[in-house]
Amino acid sequence: MLVADAAPGFAQKDPRRVLWFSAMPDVGREFTTGHRKKMADYVNNYAGGTAFNVTYRRNTSRGGLSKELSAGQFDILILDMTGKANPMGPADVASLQQFYGSGRRALMLDGSFAIRNLTHNPTTKFPGVNGSSAGLLMNQIYALSEQGGGILIGTDHDIWQPMANAALRALVPNATFRGTTNPSTNGDFIGTTLLASRVVVTARDVLKHWESVPNQGEAPVGQFADFMGQPIVLHSLVETADKPGGGRKRPYISASFSPGDQRIPIDSADEMFGDMPTHKSSR
């Protein structure tokens, strides 16, 4: 795993404060709290612990998110919410809206987040093929950081989307995750945000993971209004048709900033250096 040059304009001196909040149930031995915490610890320890200060909390009860948000000040909120139940009570919704309303709005939605660390087979174990799963995660976190804060909502395919959609509806009422996807080689990463904003990973290595667990969810894209009635545009960061490559191309990850127009084939083995996109907020 190669570390790219620091993006211009990133002058944060102190570690960004991150709340990694998991409301996910354990599912057998493949999908556990320990797997989620390993990812959080990786972010916390990245760059010798100088970049991010991560607080990991797991709570599956209503009121849990509100409790954790009120216990500290955070720049970035990761909602690791893949499950069939809805743990979002009125206090949780109010706390999430307050966090968003404070200006930390670099929302990123990831329908592949839940499969970032599974013991399904060798390709799905974190940090992933040639470190690509860890690199993808760090590129997401840095993208949010460089927006001055943010929220990343993670989920899986349709059966497991109620949790994430409850959180998403609190912020962008008409935006929802949906469906089940099965990634093919007929697709592209859009811009280099996910592949090289900080850590250089190849599209093909990421695809090896995604193809081995072909049931992530489709992330919303398009024009919406947030809960305050203000416009927000969600841009696709990666999209591909389902196997065997027919039909429309569907987004797995979207964000409220534009990644630019460059397209990198989803099965490309090239490493993307330089030509870093300037993140442009849609707000």
PDB file of C-alpha atoms in Angstrom:
ATOM      1  CA  MET A   1       0.000   0.000   0.000  1.00  0.00           C
ATOM      2  CA  LEU A   2       1.512   3.290  -1.118  1.00  0.00           C
ATOM      3  CA  VAL A   3       0.847   6.646   0.487  1.00  0.00           C
ATOM      4  CA  ALA A   4       0.189   9.484  -1.936  1.00  0.00           C
ATOM      5  CA  ASP A   5       1.450  13.029  -1.410  1.00  0.00           C
ATOM      6  CA  ALA A   6      -0.603  15.149   0.933  1.00  0.00           C
ATOM      7  CA  ALA A   7      -3.422  16.899  -0.839  1.00  0.00           C
ATOM      8  CA  PRO A   8      -2.903  20.649  -1.182  1.00  0.00           C
ATOM      9  CA  GLY A   9      -4.705  22.799   1.341  1.00  0.00           C
ATOM     10  CA  PHE A  10      -4.884  20.142   4.065  1.00  0.00           C
ATOM     11  CA  ALA A  11      -3.556  22.033   7.071  1.00  0.00           C
ATOM     12  CA  GLN A  12      -5.150  20.145   9.928  1.00  0.00           C
ATOM     13  CA  LYS A  13      -2.558  19.994  12.726  1.00  0.00           C
ATOM     14  CA  ASP A  14      -4.448  18.064  15.370  1.00  0.00           C
ATOM     15  CA  PRO A  15      -6.020  14.649  14.765  1.00  0.00           C
ATOM     16  CA  ARG A  16      -9.554  14.823  13.452  1.00  0.00           C
ATOM     17  CA  ARG A  17     -11.980  13.514  16.056  1.00  0.00           C
ATOM     18  CA  VAL A  18     -14.004  10.609  14.722  1.00  0.00           C
ATOM     19  CA  LEU A  19     -16.939   8.810  16.315  1.00  0.00           C
ATOM     20  CA  TRP A  20     -17.225   5.326  14.798  1.00  0.00           C
ATOM     21  CA  PHE A  21     -20.707   4.267  15.887  1.00  0.00           C
ATOM     22  CA  SER A  22     -21.793   0.704  15.165  1.00  0.00           C
ATOM     23  CA  ALA A  23     -25.345  -0.504  15.625  1.00  0.00           C
ATOM     24  CA  MET A  24     -24.739  -3.710  13.737  1.00  0.00           C
ATOM     25  CA  PRO A  25     -25.532  -7.192  15.042  1.00  0.00           C
ATOM     26  CA  ASP A  26     -22.997  -9.990  14.967  1.00  0.00           C
ATOM     27  CA  VAL A  27     -23.793 -12.469  12.177  1.00  0.00           C
ATOM     28  CA  GLY A  28     -22.056 -15.777  12.766  1.00  0.00           C
ATOM     29  CA  ARG A  29     -18.268 -15.674  12.696  1.00  0.00           C
ATOM     30  CA  GLU A  30     -17.963 -13.787   9.413  1.00  0.00           C
ATOM     31  CA  PHE A  31     -19.503 -10.468  10.395  1.00  0.00           C
ATOM     32  CA  THR A  32     -18.714  -9.429  13.961  1.00  0.00           C
ATOM     33  CA  THR A  33     -18.124  -6.487  16.248  1.00  0.00           C
ATOM     34  CA  GLY A  34     -14.459  -7.438  16.317  1.00  0.00           C
ATOM     35  CA  HIS A  35     -14.237  -6.980  12.547  1.00  0.00           C
ATOM     36  CA  ARG A  36     -15.751  -3.506  12.781  1.00  0.00           C
ATOM     37  CA  LYS A  37     -13.450  -2.440  15.603  1.00  0.00           C
ATOM     38  CA  LYS A  38     -10.397  -3.651  13.678  1.00  0.00           C
ATOM     39  CA  MET A  39     -11.284  -1.154  10.958  1.00  0.00           C
ATOM     40  CA  ALA A  40     -11.788   1.639  13.474  1.00  0.00           C
ATOM     41  CA  ASP A  41      -8.459   0.843  15.113  1.00  0.00           C
ATOM     42  CA  TYR A  42      -6.754   0.954  11.720  1.00  0.00           C
ATOM     43  CA  VAL A  43      -8.007   4.507  11.128  1.00  0.00           C
ATOM     44  CA  ASN A  44      -7.041   5.508  14.661  1.00  0.00           C
ATOM     45  CA  ASN A  45      -3.480   4.183  14.273  1.00  0.00           C
ATOM     46  CA  TYR A  46      -2.940   5.454  10.730  1.00  0.00           C
ATOM     47  CA  ALA A  47       0.090   7.734  10.282  1.00  0.00           C
ATOM     48  CA  GLY A  48       1.187   6.915  13.810  1.00  0.00           C
ATOM     49  CA  GLY A  49      -2.086   8.171  15.253  1.00  0.00           C
ATOM     50  CA  THR A  50      -1.439  11.754  14.126  1.00  0.00           C
ATOM     51  CA  ALA A  51      -4.284  12.022  11.600  1.00  0.00           C
ATOM     52  CA  PHE A  52      -7.403  10.737  13.362  1.00  0.00           C
ATOM     53  CA  ASN A  53      -8.520  10.187  16.931  1.00  0.00           C
ATOM     54  CA  VAL A  54     -11.198   7.501  16.687  1.00  0.00           C
ATOM     55  CA  THR A  55     -13.704   6.684  19.399  1.00  0.00           C
ATOM     56  CA  TYR A  56     -15.340   3.322  18.669  1.00  0.00           C
ATOM     57  CA  ARG A  57     -18.725   2.645  20.228  1.00  0.00           C
ATOM     58  CA  ARG A  58     -21.281  -0.091  19.649  1.00  0.00           C
ATOM     59  CA  ASN A  59     -24.867   0.298  20.784  1.00  0.00           C
ATOM     60  CA  THR A  60     -27.900  -1.462  19.299  1.00  0.00           C
ATOM     61  CA  SER A  61     -30.513   0.337  21.432  1.00  0.00           C
ATOM     62  CA  ARG A  62     -32.508   3.451  20.667  1.00  0.00           C
ATOM     63  CA  GLY A  63     -30.897   6.463  22.242  1.00  0.00           C
ATOM     64  CA  GLY A  64     -27.411   5.023  21.845  1.00  0.00           C
ATOM     65  CA  LEU A  65     -26.301   7.391  19.089  1.00  0.00           C
ATOM     66  CA  SER A  66     -27.637  10.411  20.951  1.00  0.00           C
ATOM     67  CA  LYS A  67     -25.757   9.348  24.069  1.00  0.00           C
ATOM     68  CA  GLU A  68     -22.450   9.009  22.242  1.00  0.00           C
ATOM     69  CA  LEU A  69     -22.783  12.247  20.282  1.00  0.00           C
ATOM     70  CA  SER A  70     -23.520  14.162  23.455  1.00  0.00           C
ATOM     71  CA  ALA A  71     -20.495  12.657  25.211  1.00  0.00           C
ATOM     72  CA  GLY A  72     -17.897  14.415  23.060  1.00  0.00           C
ATOM     73  CA  GLN A  73     -17.096  16.764  20.204  1.00  0.00           C
ATOM     74  CA  PHE A  74     -16.475  15.092  16.847  1.00  0.00           C
ATOM     75  CA  ASP A  75     -15.476  16.240  13.375  1.00  0.00           C
ATOM     76  CA  ILE A  76     -16.478  13.093  11.516  1.00  0.00           C
ATOM     77  CA  LEU A  77     -19.253  10.624  12.237  1.00  0.00           C
ATOM     78  CA  ILE A  78     -19.168   7.085  10.828  1.00  0.00           C
ATOM     79  CA  LEU A  79     -22.502   5.308  11.083  1.00  0.00           C
ATOM     80  CA  ASP A  80     -21.718   1.617  10.666  1.00  0.00           C
ATOM     81  CA  MET A  81     -25.364   0.625  10.409  1.00  0.00           C
ATOM     82  CA  THR A  82     -26.188  -2.596   8.615  1.00  0.00           C
ATOM     83  CA  GLY A  83     -29.139  -4.444  10.063  1.00  0.00           C
ATOM     84  CA  LYS A  84     -32.811  -5.289   9.832  1.00  0.00           C
ATOM     85  CA  ALA A  85     -33.978  -3.292  12.846  1.00  0.00           C
ATOM     86  CA  ASN A  86     -34.278   0.463  13.229  1.00  0.00           C
ATOM     87  CA  PRO A  87     -32.284   1.735  16.246  1.00  0.00           C
ATOM     88  CA  MET A  88     -33.008   5.413  15.483  1.00  0.00           C
ATOM     89  CA  GLY A  89     -35.271   6.928  18.143  1.00  0.00           C
ATOM     90  CA  PRO A  90     -36.387  10.596  18.281  1.00  0.00           C
ATOM     91  CA  ALA A  91     -33.361  11.594  20.376  1.00  0.00           C
ATOM     92  CA  ASP A  92     -30.999   9.921  17.898  1.00  0.00           C
ATOM     93  CA  VAL A  93     -32.610  11.709  14.955  1.00  0.00           C
ATOM     94  CA  ALA A  94     -32.382  15.061  16.759  1.00  0.00           C
ATOM     95  CA  SER A  95     -28.703  14.534  17.644  1.00  0.00           C
ATOM     96  CA  LEU A  96     -27.818  13.484  14.110  1.00  0.00           C
ATOM     97  CA  GLN A  97     -29.606  16.501  12.665  1.00  0.00           C
ATOM     98  CA  GLN A  98     -27.841  18.777  15.130  1.00  0.00           C
ATOM     99  CA  PHE A  99     -24.458  17.365  14.088  1.00  0.00           C
ATOM    100  CA  TYR A 100     -25.282  17.845  10.413  1.00  0.00           C
ATOM    101  CA  GLY A 101     -26.757  21.297  11.013  1.00  0.00           C
ATOM    102  CA  SER A 102     -23.541  22.434  12.693  1.00  0.00           C
ATOM    103  CA  GLY A 103     -21.896  22.447   9.256  1.00  0.00           C
ATOM    104  CA  ARG A 104     -20.304  18.998   9.177  1.00  0.00           C
ATOM    105  CA  ARG A 105     -22.113  18.013   5.988  1.00  0.00           C
ATOM    106  CA  ALA A 106     -19.646  16.157   3.787  1.00  0.00           C
ATOM    107  CA  LEU A 107     -22.056  13.245   3.639  1.00  0.00           C
ATOM    108  CA  MET A 108     -20.752  10.038   2.059  1.00  0.00           C
ATOM    109  CA  LEU A 109     -22.971   7.008   1.448  1.00  0.00           C
ATOM    110  CA  ASP A 110     -21.445   3.565   0.974  1.00  0.00           C
ATOM    111  CA  GLY A 111     -23.474   0.493   0.054  1.00  0.00           C
ATOM    112  CA  SER A 112     -20.320  -1.649   0.164  1.00  0.00           C
ATOM    113  CA  PHE A 113     -19.169  -0.574   3.629  1.00  0.00           C
ATOM    114  CA  ALA A 114     -20.455  -3.614   5.505  1.00  0.00           C
ATOM    115  CA  ILE A 115     -18.343  -5.997   3.436  1.00  0.00           C
ATOM    116  CA  ARG A 116     -15.101  -4.089   4.040  1.00  0.00           C
ATOM    117  CA  ASN A 117     -14.031  -6.667   6.635  1.00  0.00           C
ATOM    118  CA  LEU A 118     -15.442 -10.199   6.485  1.00  0.00           C
ATOM    119  CA  THR A 119     -13.940 -13.625   7.072  1.00  0.00           C
ATOM    120  CA  HIS A 120     -15.856 -14.900   4.033  1.00  0.00           C
ATOM    121  CA  ASN A 121     -12.729 -15.812   2.060  1.00  0.00           C
ATOM    122  CA  PRO A 122      -9.132 -14.545   1.698  1.00  0.00           C
ATOM    123  CA  THR A 123     -10.125 -11.630  -0.565  1.00  0.00           C
ATOM    124  CA  THR A 124     -12.588 -10.165   1.948  1.00  0.00           C
ATOM    125  CA  LYS A 125     -10.355 -10.070   5.027  1.00  0.00           C
ATOM    126  CA  PHE A 126      -9.245  -6.599   6.058  1.00  0.00           C
ATOM    127  CA  PRO A 127      -6.977  -4.878   5.011  1.00  0.00           C
ATOM    128  CA  GLY A 128      -7.917  -6.512   1.696  1.00  0.00           C
ATOM    129  CA  VAL A 129      -6.133  -7.477  -1.511  1.00  0.00           C
ATOM    130  CA  ASN A 130      -2.811  -5.579  -1.488  1.00  0.00           C
ATOM    131  CA  GLY A 131      -4.244  -3.391   1.283  1.00  0.00           C
ATOM    132  CA  SER A 132      -6.974  -2.075  -1.009  1.00  0.00           C
ATOM    133  CA  SER A 133      -9.848  -2.271   1.488  1.00  0.00           C
ATOM    134  CA  ALA A 134      -7.873  -0.293   4.055  1.00  0.00           C
ATOM    135  CA  GLY A 135      -6.742   2.170   1.392  1.00  0.00           C
ATOM    136  CA  LEU A 136     -10.293   2.688   0.183  1.00  0.00           C
ATOM    137  CA  LEU A 137     -11.403   3.357   3.755  1.00  0.00           C
ATOM    138  CA  MET A 138      -8.620   5.877   4.376  1.00  0.00           C
ATOM    139  CA  ASN A 139      -9.376   7.703   1.137  1.00  0.00           C
ATOM    140  CA  GLN A 140     -12.988   8.046   2.244  1.00  0.00           C
ATOM    141  CA  ILE A 141     -12.050   9.335   5.689  1.00  0.00           C
ATOM    142  CA  TYR A 142      -9.559  11.831   4.282  1.00  0.00           C
ATOM    143  CA  ALA A 143     -12.118  13.032   1.744  1.00  0.00           C
ATOM    144  CA  LEU A 144     -14.523  13.765   4.593  1.00  0.00           C
ATOM    145  CA  SER A 145     -11.775  15.359   6.660  1.00  0.00           C
ATOM    146  CA  GLU A 146     -10.825  17.725   3.889  1.00  0.00           C
ATOM    147  CA  GLN A 147     -14.439  18.878   3.727  1.00  0.00           C
ATOM    148  CA  GLY A 148     -14.146  20.052   7.339  1.00  0.00           C
ATOM    149  CA  GLY A 149     -16.096  17.164   8.815  1.00  0.00           C
ATOM    150  CA  GLY A 150     -18.661  14.699   7.587  1.00  0.00           C
ATOM    151  CA  ILE A 151     -20.884  11.681   7.932  1.00  0.00           C
ATOM    152  CA  LEU A 152     -20.335   8.276   6.325  1.00  0.00           C
ATOM    153  CA  ILE A 153     -23.322   5.915   6.389  1.00  0.00           C
ATOM    154  CA  GLY A 154     -22.578   2.263   5.639  1.00  0.00           C
ATOM    155  CA  THR A 155     -24.914  -0.594   4.748  1.00  0.00           C
ATOM    156  CA  ASP A 156     -25.260  -3.747   2.627  1.00  0.00           C
ATOM    157  CA  HIS A 157     -27.897  -5.222   0.301  1.00  0.00           C
ATOM    158  CA  ASP A 158     -31.634  -4.651   0.623  1.00  0.00           C
ATOM    159  CA  ILE A 159     -32.407  -7.030   3.502  1.00  0.00           C
ATOM    160  CA  TRP A 160     -29.902  -5.188   5.701  1.00  0.00           C
ATOM    161  CA  GLN A 161     -30.680  -1.594   4.725  1.00  0.00           C
ATOM    162  CA  PRO A 162     -33.385  -0.469   7.249  1.00  0.00           C
ATOM    163  CA  MET A 163     -30.840   0.835   9.786  1.00  0.00           C
ATOM    164  CA  ALA A 164     -28.866   2.903   7.314  1.00  0.00           C
ATOM    165  CA  ASN A 165     -31.983   4.247   5.638  1.00  0.00           C
ATOM    166  CA  ALA A 166     -33.398   5.373   8.972  1.00  0.00           C
ATOM    167  CA  ALA A 167     -30.265   7.461   9.560  1.00  0.00           C
ATOM    168  CA  LEU A 168     -30.220   8.722   5.982  1.00  0.00           C
ATOM    169  CA  ARG A 169     -33.893   9.748   6.063  1.00  0.00           C
ATOM    170  CA  ALA A 170     -33.161  11.878   9.120  1.00  0.00           C
ATOM    171  CA  LEU A 171     -30.798  13.971   6.986  1.00  0.00           C
ATOM    172  CA  VAL A 172     -31.981  13.622   3.380  1.00  0.00           C
ATOM    173  CA  PRO A 173     -35.588  12.397   3.581  1.00  0.00           C
ATOM    174  CA  ASN A 174     -35.960  11.208  -0.031  1.00  0.00           C
ATOM    175  CA  ALA A 175     -32.540   9.580  -0.444  1.00  0.00           C
ATOM    176  CA  THR A 176     -32.393   5.847   0.210  1.00  0.00           C
ATOM    177  CA  PHE A 177     -30.195   2.819  -0.286  1.00  0.00           C
ATOM    178  CA  ARG A 178     -31.882   0.077  -2.260  1.00  0.00           C
ATOM    179  CA  GLY A 179     -31.458  -3.220  -4.049  1.00  0.00           C
ATOM    180  CA  THR A 180     -28.839  -5.904  -4.346  1.00  0.00           C
ATOM    181  CA  THR A 181     -25.851  -5.487  -6.635  1.00  0.00           C
ATOM    182  CA  ASN A 182     -23.470  -7.975  -8.256  1.00  0.00           C
ATOM    183  CA  PRO A 183     -20.435  -6.073  -9.634  1.00  0.00           C
ATOM    184  CA  SER A 184     -19.156  -6.825 -13.129  1.00  0.00           C
ATOM    185  CA  THR A 185     -16.145  -5.474 -14.996  1.00  0.00           C
ATOM    186  CA  ASN A 186     -18.471  -3.190 -16.971  1.00  0.00           C
ATOM    187  CA  GLY A 187     -18.065  -0.042 -14.881  1.00  0.00           C
ATOM    188  CA  ASP A 188     -15.864   2.788 -13.676  1.00  0.00           C
ATOM    189  CA  PHE A 189     -14.545   4.672 -10.693  1.00  0.00           C
ATOM    190  CA  ILE A 190     -15.403   8.332 -11.218  1.00  0.00           C
ATOM    191  CA  GLY A 191     -12.537  10.604 -10.284  1.00  0.00           C
ATOM    192  CA  THR A 192      -9.643   9.432  -8.118  1.00  0.00           C
ATOM    193  CA  THR A 193     -11.189  10.228  -4.721  1.00  0.00           C
ATOM    194  CA  LEU A 194     -11.506   6.564  -3.767  1.00  0.00           C
ATOM    195  CA  LEU A 195      -8.339   5.361  -5.456  1.00  0.00           C
ATOM    196  CA  ALA A 196      -5.716   7.991  -4.724  1.00  0.00           C
ATOM    197  CA  SER A 197      -6.872  10.966  -2.671  1.00  0.00           C
ATOM    198  CA  ARG A 198      -4.367   9.848   0.001  1.00  0.00           C
ATOM    199  CA  VAL A 199      -3.573   6.152  -0.417  1.00  0.00           C
ATOM    200  CA  VAL A 200      -2.906   4.672  -3.854  1.00  0.00           C
ATOM    201  CA  VAL A 201      -4.951   1.521  -4.512  1.00  0.00           C
ATOM    202  CA  THR A 202      -5.905  -0.100  -7.792  1.00  0.00           C
ATOM    203  CA  ALA A 203      -9.451  -0.520  -9.004  1.00  0.00           C
ATOM    204  CA  ARG A 204      -8.847  -4.185  -9.816  1.00  0.00           C
ATOM    205  CA  ASP A 205      -7.823  -5.006  -6.245  1.00  0.00           C
ATOM    206  CA  VAL A 206     -11.000  -3.405  -4.895  1.00  0.00           C
ATOM    207  CA  LEU A 207     -13.079  -5.274  -7.466  1.00  0.00           C
ATOM    208  CA  LYS A 208     -11.585  -8.617  -6.384  1.00  0.00           C
ATOM    209  CA  HIS A 209     -13.131  -8.019  -2.965  1.00  0.00           C
ATOM    210  CA  TRP A 210     -16.483  -6.773  -4.263  1.00  0.00           C
ATOM    211  CA  GLU A 211     -16.883  -9.644  -6.731  1.00  0.00           C
ATOM    212  CA  SER A 212     -16.374 -12.199  -3.971  1.00  0.00           C
ATOM    213  CA  VAL A 213     -19.301 -10.824  -1.917  1.00  0.00           C
ATOM    214  CA  PRO A 214     -21.733  -9.819  -4.682  1.00  0.00           C
ATOM    215  CA  ASN A 215     -24.541  -8.390  -2.588  1.00  0.00           C
ATOM    216  CA  GLN A 216     -23.781  -4.807  -1.642  1.00  0.00           C
ATOM    217  CA  GLY A 217     -26.422  -2.113  -1.898  1.00  0.00           C
ATOM    218  CA  GLU A 218     -27.036   0.689  -4.378  1.00  0.00           C
ATOM    219  CA  ALA A 219     -26.295   4.182  -3.055  1.00  0.00           C
ATOM    220  CA  PRO A 220     -28.527   7.159  -3.946  1.00  0.00           C
ATOM    221  CA  VAL A 221     -27.426   9.804  -6.441  1.00  0.00           C
ATOM    222  CA  GLY A 222     -29.080  12.927  -7.820  1.00  0.00           C
ATOM    223  CA  GLN A 223     -30.657  16.132  -6.571  1.00  0.00           C
ATOM    224  CA  PHE A 224     -32.347  16.126  -3.174  1.00  0.00           C
ATOM    225  CA  ALA A 225     -33.278  18.442  -0.328  1.00  0.00           C
ATOM    226  CA  ASP A 226     -31.980  17.894   3.187  1.00  0.00           C
ATOM    227  CA  PHE A 227     -34.197  18.000   6.274  1.00  0.00           C
ATOM    228  CA  MET A 228     -33.740  21.784   6.428  1.00  0.00           C
ATOM    229  CA  GLY A 229     -35.051  22.162   2.887  1.00  0.00           C
ATOM    230  CA  GLN A 230     -31.657  23.073   1.454  1.00  0.00           C
ATOM    231  CA  PRO A 231     -30.570  21.511  -1.868  1.00  0.00           C
ATOM    232  CA  ILE A 232     -27.975  18.771  -1.909  1.00  0.00           C
ATOM    233  CA  VAL A 233     -26.537  16.851  -4.856  1.00  0.00           C
ATOM    234  CA  LEU A 234     -25.230  13.323  -4.340  1.00  0.00           C
ATOM    235  CA  HIS A 235     -22.581  12.368  -6.897  1.00  0.00           C
ATOM    236  CA  SER A 236     -21.652   8.819  -7.882  1.00  0.00           C
ATOM    237  CA  LEU A 237     -18.049   7.853  -7.075  1.00  0.00           C
ATOM    238  CA  VAL A 238     -18.164   4.370  -8.604  1.00  0.00           C
ATOM    239  CA  GLU A 239     -20.708   2.584 -10.745  1.00  0.00           C
ATOM    240  CA  THR A 240     -20.954  -0.694 -12.606  1.00  0.00           C
ATOM    241  CA  ALA A 241     -23.445  -2.964 -14.277  1.00  0.00           C
ATOM    242  CA  ASP A 242     -24.340  -6.263 -12.679  1.00  0.00           C
ATOM    243  CA  LYS A 243     -22.841  -9.517 -13.899  1.00  0.00           C
ATOM    244  CA  PRO A 244     -22.625 -10.619 -16.653  1.00  0.00           C
ATOM    245  CA  GLY A 245     -22.300  -6.940 -17.554  1.00  0.00           C
ATOM    246  CA  GLY A 246     -25.704  -6.012 -18.887  1.00  0.00           C
ATOM    247  CA  GLY A 247     -28.262  -3.478 -17.740  1.00  0.00           C
ATOM    248  CA  ARG A 248     -27.779  -0.060 -16.222  1.00  0.00           C
ATOM    249  CA  LYS A 249     -24.728   0.903 -14.223  1.00  0.00           C
ATOM    250  CA  ARG A 250     -25.496   1.402 -10.564  1.00  0.00           C
ATOM    251  CA  PRO A 251     -23.624   3.440  -7.934  1.00  0.00           C
ATOM    252  CA  TYR A 252     -22.188   1.759  -4.835  1.00  0.00           C
ATOM    253  CA  ILE A 253     -20.734   4.872  -3.226  1.00  0.00           C
ATOM    254  CA  SER A 254     -21.945   8.469  -3.490  1.00  0.00           C
ATOM    255  CA  ALA A 255     -20.967  11.729  -1.833  1.00  0.00           C
ATOM    256  CA  SER A 256     -22.111  15.331  -1.516  1.00  0.00           C
ATOM    257  CA  PHE A 257     -19.033  16.617  -3.346  1.00  0.00           C
ATOM    258  CA  SER A 258     -18.066  16.214  -6.969  1.00  0.00           C
ATOM    259  CA  PRO A 259     -15.232  13.784  -7.749  1.00  0.00           C
ATOM    260  CA  GLY A 260     -14.634  15.300 -11.199  1.00  0.00           C
ATOM    261  CA  ASP A 261     -15.165  13.773 -14.621  1.00  0.00           C
ATOM    262  CA  GLN A 262     -12.238  11.354 -14.938  1.00  0.00           C
ATOM    263  CA  ARG A 263     -13.275   7.710 -15.347  1.00  0.00           C
ATOM    264  CA  ILE A 264     -11.102   4.734 -14.394  1.00  0.00           C
ATOM    265  CA  PRO A 265     -12.266   1.250 -15.514  1.00  0.00           C
ATOM    266  CA  ILE A 266     -13.315  -0.802 -12.506  1.00  0.00           C
ATOM    267  CA  ASP A 267     -10.939  -3.611 -13.490  1.00  0.00           C
ATOM    268  CA  SER A 268      -7.961  -1.324 -14.157  1.00  0.00           C
ATOM    269  CA  ALA A 269      -4.618  -2.411 -12.710  1.00  0.00           C
ATOM    270  CA  ASP A 270      -3.139   1.062 -13.138  1.00  0.00           C
ATOM    271  CA  GLU A 271      -2.131   3.121 -10.109  1.00  0.00           C
ATOM    272  CA  MET A 272      -3.548   6.625 -10.114  1.00  0.00           C
ATOM    273  CA  PHE A 273      -0.912   9.183  -9.115  1.00  0.00           C
ATOM    274  CA  GLY A 274      -1.226  12.933  -9.299  1.00  0.00           C
ATOM    275  CA  ASP A 275      -4.120  14.684 -11.000  1.00  0.00           C
ATOM    276  CA  MET A 276      -5.862  14.765  -7.657  1.00  0.00           C
ATOM    277  CA  PRO A 277      -9.374  16.147  -7.965  1.00  0.00           C
ATOM    278  CA  THR A 278     -10.404  19.290  -6.156  1.00  0.00           C
ATOM    279  CA  HIS A 279     -13.356  18.353  -3.974  1.00  0.00           C
ATOM    280  CA  LYS A 280     -16.193  20.720  -4.717  1.00  0.00           C
ATOM    281  CA  SER A 281     -19.060  20.768  -2.269  1.00  0.00           C
ATOM    282  CA  SER A 282     -22.528  20.857  -3.793  1.00  0.00           C
ATOM    283  CA  ARG A 283     -23.733  23.047  -0.948  1.00  0.00           C
TER     284      ARG A 283
END
